[in-house]
Every structure is written in C-alpha cells, then in structure tokens.
Short mmCIF file of C-alpha atoms in Angstrom, two decimals:
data_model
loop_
_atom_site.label_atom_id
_atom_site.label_comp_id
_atom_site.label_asym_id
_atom_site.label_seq_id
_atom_site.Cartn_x
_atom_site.Cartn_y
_atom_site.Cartn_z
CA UNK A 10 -18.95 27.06 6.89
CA UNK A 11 -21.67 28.20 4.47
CA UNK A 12 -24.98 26.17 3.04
CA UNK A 13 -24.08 22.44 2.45
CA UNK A 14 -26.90 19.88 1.22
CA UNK A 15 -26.15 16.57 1.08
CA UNK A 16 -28.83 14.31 -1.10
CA UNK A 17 -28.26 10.65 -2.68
CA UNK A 18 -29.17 8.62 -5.75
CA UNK A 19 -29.98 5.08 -6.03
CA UNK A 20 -27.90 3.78 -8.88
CA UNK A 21 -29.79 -0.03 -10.01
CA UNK A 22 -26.93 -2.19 -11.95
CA UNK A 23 -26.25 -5.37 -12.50
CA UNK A 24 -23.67 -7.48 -14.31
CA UNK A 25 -22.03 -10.87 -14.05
CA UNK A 26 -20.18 -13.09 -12.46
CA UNK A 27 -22.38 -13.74 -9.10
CA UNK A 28 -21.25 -16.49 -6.68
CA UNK A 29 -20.11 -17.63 -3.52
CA UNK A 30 -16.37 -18.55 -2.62
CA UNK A 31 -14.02 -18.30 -0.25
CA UNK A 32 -11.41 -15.28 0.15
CA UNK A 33 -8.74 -15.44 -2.07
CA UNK A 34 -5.22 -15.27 -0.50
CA UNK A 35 -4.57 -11.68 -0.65
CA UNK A 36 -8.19 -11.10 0.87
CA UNK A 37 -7.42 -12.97 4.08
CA UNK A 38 -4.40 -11.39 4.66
CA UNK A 39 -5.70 -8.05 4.70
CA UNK A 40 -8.47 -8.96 6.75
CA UNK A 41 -6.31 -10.52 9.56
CA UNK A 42 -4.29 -7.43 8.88
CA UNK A 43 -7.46 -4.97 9.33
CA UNK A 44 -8.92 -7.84 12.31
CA UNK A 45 -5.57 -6.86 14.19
CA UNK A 46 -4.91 -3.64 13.76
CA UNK A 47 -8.26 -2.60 14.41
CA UNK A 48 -8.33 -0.68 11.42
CA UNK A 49 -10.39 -0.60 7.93
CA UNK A 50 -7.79 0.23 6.10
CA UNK A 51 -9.91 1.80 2.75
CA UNK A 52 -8.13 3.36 -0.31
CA UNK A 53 -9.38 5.82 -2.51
CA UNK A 54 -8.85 9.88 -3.03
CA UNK A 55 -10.39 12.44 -4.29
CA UNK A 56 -10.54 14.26 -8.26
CA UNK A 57 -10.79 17.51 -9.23
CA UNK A 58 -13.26 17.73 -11.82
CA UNK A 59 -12.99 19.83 -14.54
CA UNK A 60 -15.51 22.64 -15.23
CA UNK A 61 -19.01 21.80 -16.48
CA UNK A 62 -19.42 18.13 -15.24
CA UNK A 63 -23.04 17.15 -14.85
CA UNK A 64 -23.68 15.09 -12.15
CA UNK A 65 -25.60 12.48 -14.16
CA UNK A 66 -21.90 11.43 -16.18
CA UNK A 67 -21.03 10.60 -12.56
CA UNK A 68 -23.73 8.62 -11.85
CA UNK A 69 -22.97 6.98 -15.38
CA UNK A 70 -19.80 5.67 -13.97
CA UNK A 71 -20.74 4.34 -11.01
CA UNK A 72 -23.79 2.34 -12.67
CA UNK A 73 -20.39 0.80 -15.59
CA UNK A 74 -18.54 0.52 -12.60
CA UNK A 75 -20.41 -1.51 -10.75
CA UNK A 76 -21.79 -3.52 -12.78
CA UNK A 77 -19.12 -4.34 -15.14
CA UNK A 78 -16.49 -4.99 -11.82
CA UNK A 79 -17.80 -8.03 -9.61
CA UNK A 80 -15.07 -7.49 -7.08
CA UNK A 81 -17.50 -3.97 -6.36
CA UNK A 82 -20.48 -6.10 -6.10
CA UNK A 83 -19.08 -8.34 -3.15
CA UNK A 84 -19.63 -8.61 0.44
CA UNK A 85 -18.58 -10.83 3.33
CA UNK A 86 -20.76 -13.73 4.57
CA UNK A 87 -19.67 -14.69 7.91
CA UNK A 88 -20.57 -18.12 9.39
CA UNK A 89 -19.43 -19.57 12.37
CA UNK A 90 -16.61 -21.61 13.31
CA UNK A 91 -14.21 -19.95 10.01
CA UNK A 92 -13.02 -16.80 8.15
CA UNK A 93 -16.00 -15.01 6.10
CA UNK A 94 -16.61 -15.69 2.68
CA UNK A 95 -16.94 -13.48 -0.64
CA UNK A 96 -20.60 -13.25 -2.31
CA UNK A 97 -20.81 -11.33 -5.13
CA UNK A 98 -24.41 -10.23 -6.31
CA UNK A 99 -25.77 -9.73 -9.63
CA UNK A 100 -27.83 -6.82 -9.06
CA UNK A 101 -28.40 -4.41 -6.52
CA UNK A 102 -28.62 -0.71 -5.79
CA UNK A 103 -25.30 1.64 -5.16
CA UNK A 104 -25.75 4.77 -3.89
CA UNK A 105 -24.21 8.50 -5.30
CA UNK A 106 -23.74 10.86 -2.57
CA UNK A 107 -24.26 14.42 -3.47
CA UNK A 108 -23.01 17.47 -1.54
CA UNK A 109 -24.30 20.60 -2.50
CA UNK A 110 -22.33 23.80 -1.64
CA UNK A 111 -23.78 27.55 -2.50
CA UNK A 112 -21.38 30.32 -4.21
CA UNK A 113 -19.90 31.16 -1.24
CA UNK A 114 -18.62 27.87 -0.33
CA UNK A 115 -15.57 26.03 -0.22
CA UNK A 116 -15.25 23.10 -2.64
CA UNK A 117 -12.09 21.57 -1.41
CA UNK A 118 -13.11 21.92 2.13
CA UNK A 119 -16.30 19.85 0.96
CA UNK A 120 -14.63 17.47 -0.63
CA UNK A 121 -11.98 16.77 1.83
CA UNK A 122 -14.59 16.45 4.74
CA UNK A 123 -16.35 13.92 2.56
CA UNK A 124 -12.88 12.06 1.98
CA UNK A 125 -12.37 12.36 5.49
CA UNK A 126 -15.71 10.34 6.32
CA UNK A 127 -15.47 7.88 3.30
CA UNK A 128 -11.86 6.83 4.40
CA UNK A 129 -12.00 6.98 8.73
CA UNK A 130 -15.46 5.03 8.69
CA UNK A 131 -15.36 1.13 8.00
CA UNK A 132 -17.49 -0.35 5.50
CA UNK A 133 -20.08 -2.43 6.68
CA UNK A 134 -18.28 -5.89 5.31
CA UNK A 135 -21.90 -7.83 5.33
CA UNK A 136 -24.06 -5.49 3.73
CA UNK A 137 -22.48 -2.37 2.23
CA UNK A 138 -21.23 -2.53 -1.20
CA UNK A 139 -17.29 -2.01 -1.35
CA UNK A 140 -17.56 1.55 -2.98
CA UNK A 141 -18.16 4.62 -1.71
CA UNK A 142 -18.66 7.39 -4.47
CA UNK A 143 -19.85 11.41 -4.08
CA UNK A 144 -19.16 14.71 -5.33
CA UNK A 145 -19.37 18.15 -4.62
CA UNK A 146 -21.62 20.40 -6.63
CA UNK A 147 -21.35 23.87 -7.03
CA UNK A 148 -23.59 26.49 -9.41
CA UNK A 149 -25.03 22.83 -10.68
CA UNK A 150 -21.72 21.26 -11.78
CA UNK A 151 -19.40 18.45 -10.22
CA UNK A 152 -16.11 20.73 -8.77
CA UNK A 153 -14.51 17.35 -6.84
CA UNK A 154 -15.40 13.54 -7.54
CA UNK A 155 -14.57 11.24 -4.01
CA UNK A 156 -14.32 7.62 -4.13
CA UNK A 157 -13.09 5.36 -1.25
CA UNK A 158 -12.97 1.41 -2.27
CA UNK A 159 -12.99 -1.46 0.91
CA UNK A 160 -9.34 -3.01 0.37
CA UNK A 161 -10.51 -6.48 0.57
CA UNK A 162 -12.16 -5.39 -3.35
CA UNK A 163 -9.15 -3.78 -4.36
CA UNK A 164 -5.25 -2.56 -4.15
CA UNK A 165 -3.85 -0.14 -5.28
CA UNK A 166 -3.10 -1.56 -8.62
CA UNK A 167 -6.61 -2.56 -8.93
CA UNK A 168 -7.61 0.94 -8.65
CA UNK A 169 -5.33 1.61 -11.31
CA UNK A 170 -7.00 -0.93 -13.69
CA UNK A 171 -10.78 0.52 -12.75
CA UNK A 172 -8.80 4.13 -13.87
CA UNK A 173 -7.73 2.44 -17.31
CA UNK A 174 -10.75 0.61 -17.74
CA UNK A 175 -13.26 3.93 -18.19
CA UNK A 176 -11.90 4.35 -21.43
CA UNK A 177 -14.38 1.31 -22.59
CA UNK A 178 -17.27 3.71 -21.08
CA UNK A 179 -19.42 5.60 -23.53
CA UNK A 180 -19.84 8.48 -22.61
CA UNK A 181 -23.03 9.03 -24.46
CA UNK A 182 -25.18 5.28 -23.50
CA UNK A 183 -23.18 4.89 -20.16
CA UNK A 184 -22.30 0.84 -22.25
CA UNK A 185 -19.25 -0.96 -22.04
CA UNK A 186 -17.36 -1.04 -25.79
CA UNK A 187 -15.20 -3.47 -24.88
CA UNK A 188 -15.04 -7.10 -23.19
CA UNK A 189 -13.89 -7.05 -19.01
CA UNK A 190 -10.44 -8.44 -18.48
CA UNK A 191 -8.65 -9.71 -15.90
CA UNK A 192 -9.38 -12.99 -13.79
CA UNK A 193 -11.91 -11.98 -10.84
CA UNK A 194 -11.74 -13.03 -6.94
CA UNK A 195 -13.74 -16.03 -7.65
CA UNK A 196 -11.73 -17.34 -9.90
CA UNK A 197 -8.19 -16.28 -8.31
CA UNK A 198 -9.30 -18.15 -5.63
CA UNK A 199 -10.62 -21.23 -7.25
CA UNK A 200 -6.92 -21.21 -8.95
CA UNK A 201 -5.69 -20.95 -5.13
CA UNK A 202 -7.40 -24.47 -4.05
CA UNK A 203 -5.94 -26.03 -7.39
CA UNK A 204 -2.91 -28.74 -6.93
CA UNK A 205 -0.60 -26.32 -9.12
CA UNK A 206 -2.63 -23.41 -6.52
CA UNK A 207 -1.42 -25.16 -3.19
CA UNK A 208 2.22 -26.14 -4.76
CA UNK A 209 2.96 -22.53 -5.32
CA UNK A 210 1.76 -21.88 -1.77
CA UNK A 211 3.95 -24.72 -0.58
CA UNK A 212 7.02 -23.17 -2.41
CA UNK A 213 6.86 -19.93 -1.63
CA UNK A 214 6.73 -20.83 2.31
CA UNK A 215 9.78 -22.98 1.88
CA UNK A 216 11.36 -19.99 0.96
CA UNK A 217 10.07 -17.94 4.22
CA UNK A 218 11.29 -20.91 6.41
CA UNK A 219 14.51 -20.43 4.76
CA UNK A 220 14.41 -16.87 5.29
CA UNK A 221 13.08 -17.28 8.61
CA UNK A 222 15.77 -18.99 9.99
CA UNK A 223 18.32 -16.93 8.65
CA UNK A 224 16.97 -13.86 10.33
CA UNK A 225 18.17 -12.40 13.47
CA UNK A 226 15.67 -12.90 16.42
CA UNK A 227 14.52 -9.79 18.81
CA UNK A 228 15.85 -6.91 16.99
CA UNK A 229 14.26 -4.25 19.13
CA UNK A 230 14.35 -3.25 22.54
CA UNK A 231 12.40 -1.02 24.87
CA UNK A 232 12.57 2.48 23.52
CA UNK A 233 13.37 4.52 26.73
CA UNK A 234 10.69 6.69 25.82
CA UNK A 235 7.71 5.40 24.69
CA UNK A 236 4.48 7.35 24.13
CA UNK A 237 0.69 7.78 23.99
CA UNK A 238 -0.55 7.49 21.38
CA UNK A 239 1.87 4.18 21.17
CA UNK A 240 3.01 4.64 17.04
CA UNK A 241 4.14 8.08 15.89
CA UNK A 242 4.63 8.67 11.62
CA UNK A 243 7.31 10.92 10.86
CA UNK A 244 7.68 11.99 7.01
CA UNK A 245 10.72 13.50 5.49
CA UNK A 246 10.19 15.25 2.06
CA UNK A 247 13.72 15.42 0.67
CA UNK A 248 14.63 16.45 -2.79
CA UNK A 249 17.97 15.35 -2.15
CA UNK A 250 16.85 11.96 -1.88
CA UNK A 251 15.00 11.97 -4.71
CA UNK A 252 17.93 12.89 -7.29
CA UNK A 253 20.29 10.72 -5.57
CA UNK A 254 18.19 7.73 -6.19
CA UNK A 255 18.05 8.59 -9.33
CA UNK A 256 22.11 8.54 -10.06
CA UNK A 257 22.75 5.81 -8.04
CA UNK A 258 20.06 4.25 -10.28
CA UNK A 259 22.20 5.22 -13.50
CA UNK A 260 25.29 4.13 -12.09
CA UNK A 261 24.01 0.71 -11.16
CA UNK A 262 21.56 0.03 -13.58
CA UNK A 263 18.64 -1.39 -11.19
CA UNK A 264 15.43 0.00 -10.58
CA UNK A 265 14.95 3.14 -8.10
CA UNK A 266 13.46 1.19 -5.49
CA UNK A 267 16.19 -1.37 -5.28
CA UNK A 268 18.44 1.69 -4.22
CA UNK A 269 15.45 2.75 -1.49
CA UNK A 270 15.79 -0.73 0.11
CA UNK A 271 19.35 -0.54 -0.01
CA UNK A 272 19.52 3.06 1.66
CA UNK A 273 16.48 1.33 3.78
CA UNK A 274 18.72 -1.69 4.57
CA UNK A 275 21.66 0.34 5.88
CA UNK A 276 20.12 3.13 7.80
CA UNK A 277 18.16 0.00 9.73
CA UNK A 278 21.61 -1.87 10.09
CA UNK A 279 23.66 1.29 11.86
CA UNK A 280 20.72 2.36 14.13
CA UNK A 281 20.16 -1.33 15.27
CA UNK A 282 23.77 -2.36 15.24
CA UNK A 283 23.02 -5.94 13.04
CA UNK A 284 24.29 -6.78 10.10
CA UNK A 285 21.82 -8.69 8.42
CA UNK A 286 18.38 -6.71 7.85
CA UNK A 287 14.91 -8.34 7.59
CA UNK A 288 11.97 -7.00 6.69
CA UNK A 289 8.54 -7.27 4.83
CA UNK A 290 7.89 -6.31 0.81
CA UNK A 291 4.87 -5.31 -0.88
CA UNK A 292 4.43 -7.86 -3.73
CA UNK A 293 1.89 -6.70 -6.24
CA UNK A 294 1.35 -9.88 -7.96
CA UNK A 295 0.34 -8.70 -10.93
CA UNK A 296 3.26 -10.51 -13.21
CA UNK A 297 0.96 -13.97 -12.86
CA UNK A 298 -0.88 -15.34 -15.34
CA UNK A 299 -4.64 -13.28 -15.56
CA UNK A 300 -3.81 -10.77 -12.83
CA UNK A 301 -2.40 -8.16 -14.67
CA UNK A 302 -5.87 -6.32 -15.58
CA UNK A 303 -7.45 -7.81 -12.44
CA UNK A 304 -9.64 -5.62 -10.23
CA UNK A 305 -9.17 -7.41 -7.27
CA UNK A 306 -7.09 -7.52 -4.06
CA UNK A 307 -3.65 -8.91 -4.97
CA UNK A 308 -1.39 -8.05 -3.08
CA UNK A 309 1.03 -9.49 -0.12
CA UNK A 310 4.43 -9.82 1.47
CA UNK A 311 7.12 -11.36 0.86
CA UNK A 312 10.23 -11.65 3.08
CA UNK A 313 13.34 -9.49 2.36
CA UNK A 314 16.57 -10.60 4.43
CA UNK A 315 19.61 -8.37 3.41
CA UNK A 316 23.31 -9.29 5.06
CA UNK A 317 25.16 -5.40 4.77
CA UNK A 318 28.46 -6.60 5.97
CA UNK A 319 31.34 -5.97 3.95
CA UNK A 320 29.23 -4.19 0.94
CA UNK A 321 29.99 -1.03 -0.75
CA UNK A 322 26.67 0.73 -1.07
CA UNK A 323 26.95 -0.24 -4.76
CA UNK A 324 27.16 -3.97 -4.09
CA UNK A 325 24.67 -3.38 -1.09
CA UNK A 326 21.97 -2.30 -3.77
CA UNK A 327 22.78 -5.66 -5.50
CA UNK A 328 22.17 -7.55 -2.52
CA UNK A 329 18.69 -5.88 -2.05
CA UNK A 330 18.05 -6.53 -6.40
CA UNK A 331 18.21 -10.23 -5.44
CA UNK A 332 16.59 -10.13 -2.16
CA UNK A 333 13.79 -8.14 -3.46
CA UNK A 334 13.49 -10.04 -6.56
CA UNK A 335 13.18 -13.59 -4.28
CA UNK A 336 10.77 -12.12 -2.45
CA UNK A 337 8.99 -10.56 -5.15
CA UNK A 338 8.78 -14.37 -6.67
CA UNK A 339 7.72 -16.06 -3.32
CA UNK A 340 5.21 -13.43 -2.07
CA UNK A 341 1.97 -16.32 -3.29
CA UNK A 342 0.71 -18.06 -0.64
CA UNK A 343 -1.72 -19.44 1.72
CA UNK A 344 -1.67 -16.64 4.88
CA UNK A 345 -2.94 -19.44 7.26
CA UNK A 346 0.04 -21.92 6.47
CA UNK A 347 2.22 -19.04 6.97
CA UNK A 348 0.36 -18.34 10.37
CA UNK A 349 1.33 -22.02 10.81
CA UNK A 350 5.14 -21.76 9.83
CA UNK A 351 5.98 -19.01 12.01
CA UNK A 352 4.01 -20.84 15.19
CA UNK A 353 6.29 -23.53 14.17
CA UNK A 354 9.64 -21.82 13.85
CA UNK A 355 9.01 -19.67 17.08
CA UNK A 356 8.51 -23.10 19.00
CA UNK A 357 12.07 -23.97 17.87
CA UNK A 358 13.68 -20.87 18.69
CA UNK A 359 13.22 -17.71 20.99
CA UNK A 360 11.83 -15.41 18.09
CA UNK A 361 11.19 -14.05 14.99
CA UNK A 362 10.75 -11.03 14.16
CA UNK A 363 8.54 -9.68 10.82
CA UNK A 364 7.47 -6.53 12.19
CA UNK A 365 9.18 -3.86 9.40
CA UNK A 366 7.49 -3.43 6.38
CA UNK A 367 9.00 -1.22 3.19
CA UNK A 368 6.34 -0.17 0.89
CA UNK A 369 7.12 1.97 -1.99
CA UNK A 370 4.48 3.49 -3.60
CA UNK A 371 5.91 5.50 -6.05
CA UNK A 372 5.29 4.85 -9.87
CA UNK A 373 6.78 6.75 -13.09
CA UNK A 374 10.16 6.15 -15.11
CA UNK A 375 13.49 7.58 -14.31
CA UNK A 376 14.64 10.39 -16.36
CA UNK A 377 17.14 10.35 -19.39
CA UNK A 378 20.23 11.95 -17.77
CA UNK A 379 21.22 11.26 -14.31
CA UNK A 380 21.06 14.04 -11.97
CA UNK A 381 24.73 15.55 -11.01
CA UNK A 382 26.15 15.22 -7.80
CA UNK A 383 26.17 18.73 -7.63
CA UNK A 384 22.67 18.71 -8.03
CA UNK A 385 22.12 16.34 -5.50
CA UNK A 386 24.25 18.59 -2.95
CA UNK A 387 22.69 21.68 -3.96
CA UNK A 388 19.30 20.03 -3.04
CA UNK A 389 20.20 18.86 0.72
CA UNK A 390 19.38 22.13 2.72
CA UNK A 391 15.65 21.62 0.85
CA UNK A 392 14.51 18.89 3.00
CA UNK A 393 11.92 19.31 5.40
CA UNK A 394 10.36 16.74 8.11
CA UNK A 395 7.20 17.03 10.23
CA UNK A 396 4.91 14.41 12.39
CA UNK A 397 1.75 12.99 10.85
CA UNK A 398 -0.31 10.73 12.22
CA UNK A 399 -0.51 8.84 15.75
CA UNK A 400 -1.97 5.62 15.99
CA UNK A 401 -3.15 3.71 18.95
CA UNK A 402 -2.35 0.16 17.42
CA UNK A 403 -0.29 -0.92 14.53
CA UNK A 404 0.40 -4.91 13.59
CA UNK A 405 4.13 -3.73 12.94
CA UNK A 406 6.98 -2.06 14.73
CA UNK A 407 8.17 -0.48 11.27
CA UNK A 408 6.63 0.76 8.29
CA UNK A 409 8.76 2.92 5.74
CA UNK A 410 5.94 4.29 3.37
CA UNK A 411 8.11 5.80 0.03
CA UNK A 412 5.75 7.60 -2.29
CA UNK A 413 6.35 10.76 -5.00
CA UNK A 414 6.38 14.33 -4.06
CA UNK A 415 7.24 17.19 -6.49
CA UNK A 416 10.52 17.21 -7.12
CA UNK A 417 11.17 15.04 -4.33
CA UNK A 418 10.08 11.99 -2.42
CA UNK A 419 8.14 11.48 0.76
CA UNK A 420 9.65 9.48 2.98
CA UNK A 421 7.29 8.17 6.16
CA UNK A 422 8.22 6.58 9.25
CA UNK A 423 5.76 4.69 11.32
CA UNK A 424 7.05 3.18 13.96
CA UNK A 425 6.43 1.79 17.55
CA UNK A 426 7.76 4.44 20.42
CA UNK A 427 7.69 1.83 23.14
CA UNK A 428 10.57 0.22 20.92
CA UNK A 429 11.78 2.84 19.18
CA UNK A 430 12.32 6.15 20.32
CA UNK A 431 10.58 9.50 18.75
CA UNK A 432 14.48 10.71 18.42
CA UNK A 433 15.16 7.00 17.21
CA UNK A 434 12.20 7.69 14.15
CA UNK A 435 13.85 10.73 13.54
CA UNK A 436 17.40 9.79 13.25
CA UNK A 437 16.58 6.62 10.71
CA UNK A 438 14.79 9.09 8.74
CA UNK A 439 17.52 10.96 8.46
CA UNK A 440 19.93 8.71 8.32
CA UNK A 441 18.36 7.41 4.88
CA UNK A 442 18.78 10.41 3.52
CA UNK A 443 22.16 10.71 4.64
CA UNK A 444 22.83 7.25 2.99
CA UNK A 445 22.12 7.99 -0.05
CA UNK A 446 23.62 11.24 -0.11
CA UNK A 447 26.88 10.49 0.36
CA UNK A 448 26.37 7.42 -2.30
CA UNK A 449 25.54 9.69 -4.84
CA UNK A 450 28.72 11.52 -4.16
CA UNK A 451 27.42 14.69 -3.30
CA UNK A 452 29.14 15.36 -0.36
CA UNK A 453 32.82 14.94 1.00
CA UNK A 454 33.15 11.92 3.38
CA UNK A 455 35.69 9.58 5.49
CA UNK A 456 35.15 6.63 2.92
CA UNK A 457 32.40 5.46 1.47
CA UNK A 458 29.96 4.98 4.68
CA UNK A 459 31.65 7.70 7.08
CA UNK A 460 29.46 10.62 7.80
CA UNK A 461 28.47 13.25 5.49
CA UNK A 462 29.68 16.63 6.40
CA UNK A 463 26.97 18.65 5.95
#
C-alpha cells in the first residue's frame, strides 16, 4: 500500500424540524432487530465519481443533506426503565472524511477499506450523527464518494429518496430550489399514537394472529452438522433464474417477485416436507399516505403463509400474489404488541415459528418480450455458487436475500447450520433454481414438479 492521508472537515448546518419523540414503528423494530442480533446493521455503498470532482461539491452535499433531512440530524436519547427516544437537532457540525492517495495508489482499494470501516463499525446511537460521508482524492480530485447511513434514519427506499432529492441542490450556492417532502419520523410517529394510528396497528395484528395460528409449529430440526461460525450465506448467481422469472412473469401476468416467493415457497416445502410455507416479507410502506418521499426508516414485516398442496406452479404463484399482497397490507404495526401476540399464542400452543425471512431487493421493469425457453435452457450451465459471509448470531434461521446481477440474479442463503445443514443451504439454493427452471419450460420433466434432467 502506497501514501494514504486521511484529514476531515467540519461541515456547520442546520435546518428544521428539531424535537423530541419517541421511535416510530419501523425504528423499534430494527433496533430490537440490531439489540438481538448484535449487529448495526448500516446501509450505504460507495460511488464512483466522475473525473474532475472538487472536493468542496462534496462537502456541498453533505451541508443540503443534512440540513435539509431531519431524520440525518437525529440521535437516540436513552433513559431508563424504556426503549430510547429520537432527538433531532437543529444545528450541529457533520464531519467529511478525506482520504488522500498519491499517483501510485489504488483508488478502489481506498475506497473499499473506507466502506469497509463505515459499514462493520456501529454508530455511536447517542452522539454520532446517522451519516457517515468520505471520499478518496487522487491528483486533487474526488475518484470514489462513500456514504454509510445508521438504519434506524433510513431504508433502503429512503436512500433512494435522498438520491432523487439532490436534484433540488444548486450546484452553484449549495441552496435547496425546492420545498422538502415527505412526512418525517416525528411526525410518522405522532400519526402512530393517533386513534386511526393504533387501529391500524390493531388490524394488522389480527391478521398475524390469524396467520399465526394457521402456521405449522417447529419446522426445523437439528441439522446433523452444525458449524462454527453458527450461520453460513451461500449465494447462487444464476442467469437461468433470472430469464425464467421473467417468462413465468409473462405467462402469469404478476410481478417478478411474486414468482421468487413462489419458487421460494416450493423449494422450502420439498426440503422440509410441509405443505404450507410461512415466512417473513419486507414491506416497504411507502404506498401510505406521506411516506412515499419520506427519508425515514419505514420498513417492516409482514407475515406470508403459503399452502403448496395441490398447486400447479402457475396457481402456486397466485397463492403467493395474495399472500404477499395481505401481508404487504398488514405489515403497520406496533412491534411491542406483536412481541405481545406471539408471547400469547406460544402460551397456547407448543410454537411458532417466524424465523425465514424473503427479501427481494431487486428494482427495474421487466422487459418487452419474454425470454424463450430456449433461452432459459441455454442459460442453466451459467450458474455459479460460492460461500459469503459467516456470522456468529443471526435473529433468524432463514434469510433468502434476492437482488440484481448482470444478466442474472443473486440469490443468497443465510441460514442457521445447527438447523440446517451446509449441504441442506446448498440444495434449497439449488433447488430454487431448479423450480423455476422447469416452470419456465426449459427443460424436459416427469410432470410439472418432477425433476429437471439436467
């Protein structure tokens, strides 16, 4: 590693919007989430920059940022005897990291190791501000702009609104040119203590209790070979996959990740042996009234429970556009009285069991014409696998990340070797993409769920 010199600006701003409140919804679950797992969970990436960038623009954008966003002015309060509590400031100081890297330096390696630091190391809830942002600087211009955000200021689609958002920054007086949209913590969660707040809560976990009891209890065993570290991620990239969602998407006219949770839904079924599949949903909440342009933390779960008996995978992927849909609807609600409900329902019988989550990440429109089934079948020897990361805890036995790859889709599998095995991982992996290869018709078959000959 050549010369690196790392320096930092204090960035003043201030903006409006400063108060005290409690966490909305969608904060406390992710901190329970982060308060179990043991993890801090931040989101963020890195952007190449194009050639020429002066540092000072950057430095511009963190100053709008900051002060135009209150959800990147807040910290935690914590007092005793409850769960912390969201202060946003009006002013303050942010600070721009700067790494400097001589001509014969790598830029990406820079960048990355920053990235690297900015995503492994919590935030300090109480008295950092929720945003990290640096750059690498090479021959006096930005090559690679990192920013890592706390999750408890924002999801994913909230990053996605800051992204939008820069197009009301001028470029020349660093001043916003257009009012902030988009309902704030504060007030999401002052909505959340409303009458018409607490009825939605108390509707959507009827729902769970109905979902709840409908579920199938333990679904999971011991593994017969569980590891150290304890959860093992296993990512298939498969173009195959990817164009068969795509013409099974055509053919049934629902959205592309309907047809994941479908394929999801049956793998799960044939390497547990049950018929009726539970798991856990992202649910953006973005579709309710003032959330759409929020930069906040929105999201939650919602409960999925799919019954695959009898279905032809095209009927299956109707099942999973209703359940999906009902959970998408019913995924607003108070994370404590859910706490509650399942203390309840697990007093009443031996168990239930929440610990799969299906998250798909993937964004984008389907293209005009459906890919062949010759395509699809042409694409199958293409798909590669390889293990990722190994975590020492995890808050669920299952997580199926989906997300966008070129020409193909990514595929992860996190899951819990002391109940399923690292063979087990492999084979539901696998076994999705055998799913929905044989649905798309790309290979000859038995019937319609035998196994593909491949």
């Amino acid at each position: 590693m050549m010369g690196r010199v790392t320096s930092r600006v204090r960035v003043p701003f201030q903006g409006e919007g400063a108060g005290t409140g409690d966490l909305t919804w969608a904060q406390l679950m992710i901190w329970q989430t982060m308060q179990e797992s043991g993890r801090s969970m931040n989101i963020g990436g890195t952007v190449a920059m194009p050639a020429g960038t002066p540092v000072e623009a950057m430095v511009r954008t963190l100053r709008f940022l900051v002060s135009r966003h209150p959800a990147l002015r807040t910290r935690l309060r914590f007092d005793p005897g409850g769960p912390p509590r969201q202060v946003v400031s009006g002013s303050g100081e942010a600070v721009f990291e700067i790494v400097d890297v001589d001509d014969r330096g790598d830029t990406a390696d820079a960048a990355e190791e920053l990235r690297g630091r900015y995503a492994l190391v919590a935030f300090d809830y109480a008295d950092e501000w929720p945003i990290r942002m640096g750059a690498v600087r090479c021959d006096g211009s930005v090559s690679h702009l990192v920013v890592m955000y706390c999750h408890l200021a924002v999801d994913g689609f909230g990053i996605d609104q800051i992204v939008r958002d820069l197009a009301h920054l001028d470029p020349v007086t660093g001043e916003a040119t257009a009012p902030v949209s988009g309902l704030t913590a504060l007030e999401l969660a002052a909505r959340q203590h409303t009458p018409a707040g607490l009825r939605q809560s108390q509707k959507s976990l009827r729902f769970w209790e109905q979902q709840l009891l409908a579920m199938p209890g333990q679904r999971f065993g011991a593994s017969g070979d569980p590891r150290e570290p304890r959860f093992w991620e296993l990512t298939i990239r498969s173009p195959a996959m990817h164009l068969a969602m795509q013409r099974i998407a055509h053919r049934t006219g629902v959205g592309v990740g309907h047809v994941v949770l479908a394929a999801y839904a049956l793998a799960l079924s044939r390497v547990t042996g049950g018929s009726t599949v539970a798991t856990q949903l992202v649910v953006s909440n973005r579709f309710r009234p003032g959330c759409a342009d929020s930069v906040s933390m929105l999201v939650q779960n919602g409960i999925c429970v799919i019954d695959v008996a009898g279905a032809g995978f095209d009927d299956l992927v109707g099942r999973a556009w209703n359940a999906a849909t009902n959970a998408y609807l019913h995924g607003y609600y108070d994370p404590s009285a859910r706490t509650d409900l399942l203390a309840r329902i697990r007093e009443e019988r031996a168990e239930v069991d929440i610990s799969c989550l299906v998250n798909d990440r993937r964004a984008g429109a389907a293209p005009a014409a459906p890919p062949t089934a010759e395509q699809v079948a042409a694409a199958v020897p293409r798909t590669t696998t390889w293990w990722s990361r190994k975590l020492d805890t995890l808050s669920y036995t299952l997580i199926v990340n989906v997300d966008a790859a070129p020409d193909a889709v990514d595929v992860a599998v996190l899951a819990d070797t002391h109940r399923i095995a690292p063979a087990g991982i492999e084979a539901f992996a696998r076994e999705m993409e055998t799913v929905l290869v044989v649905a798309a018709g790309a290979v000859q078959v038995i019937d319609e769920f035998g196994p593909a000959r491949r």
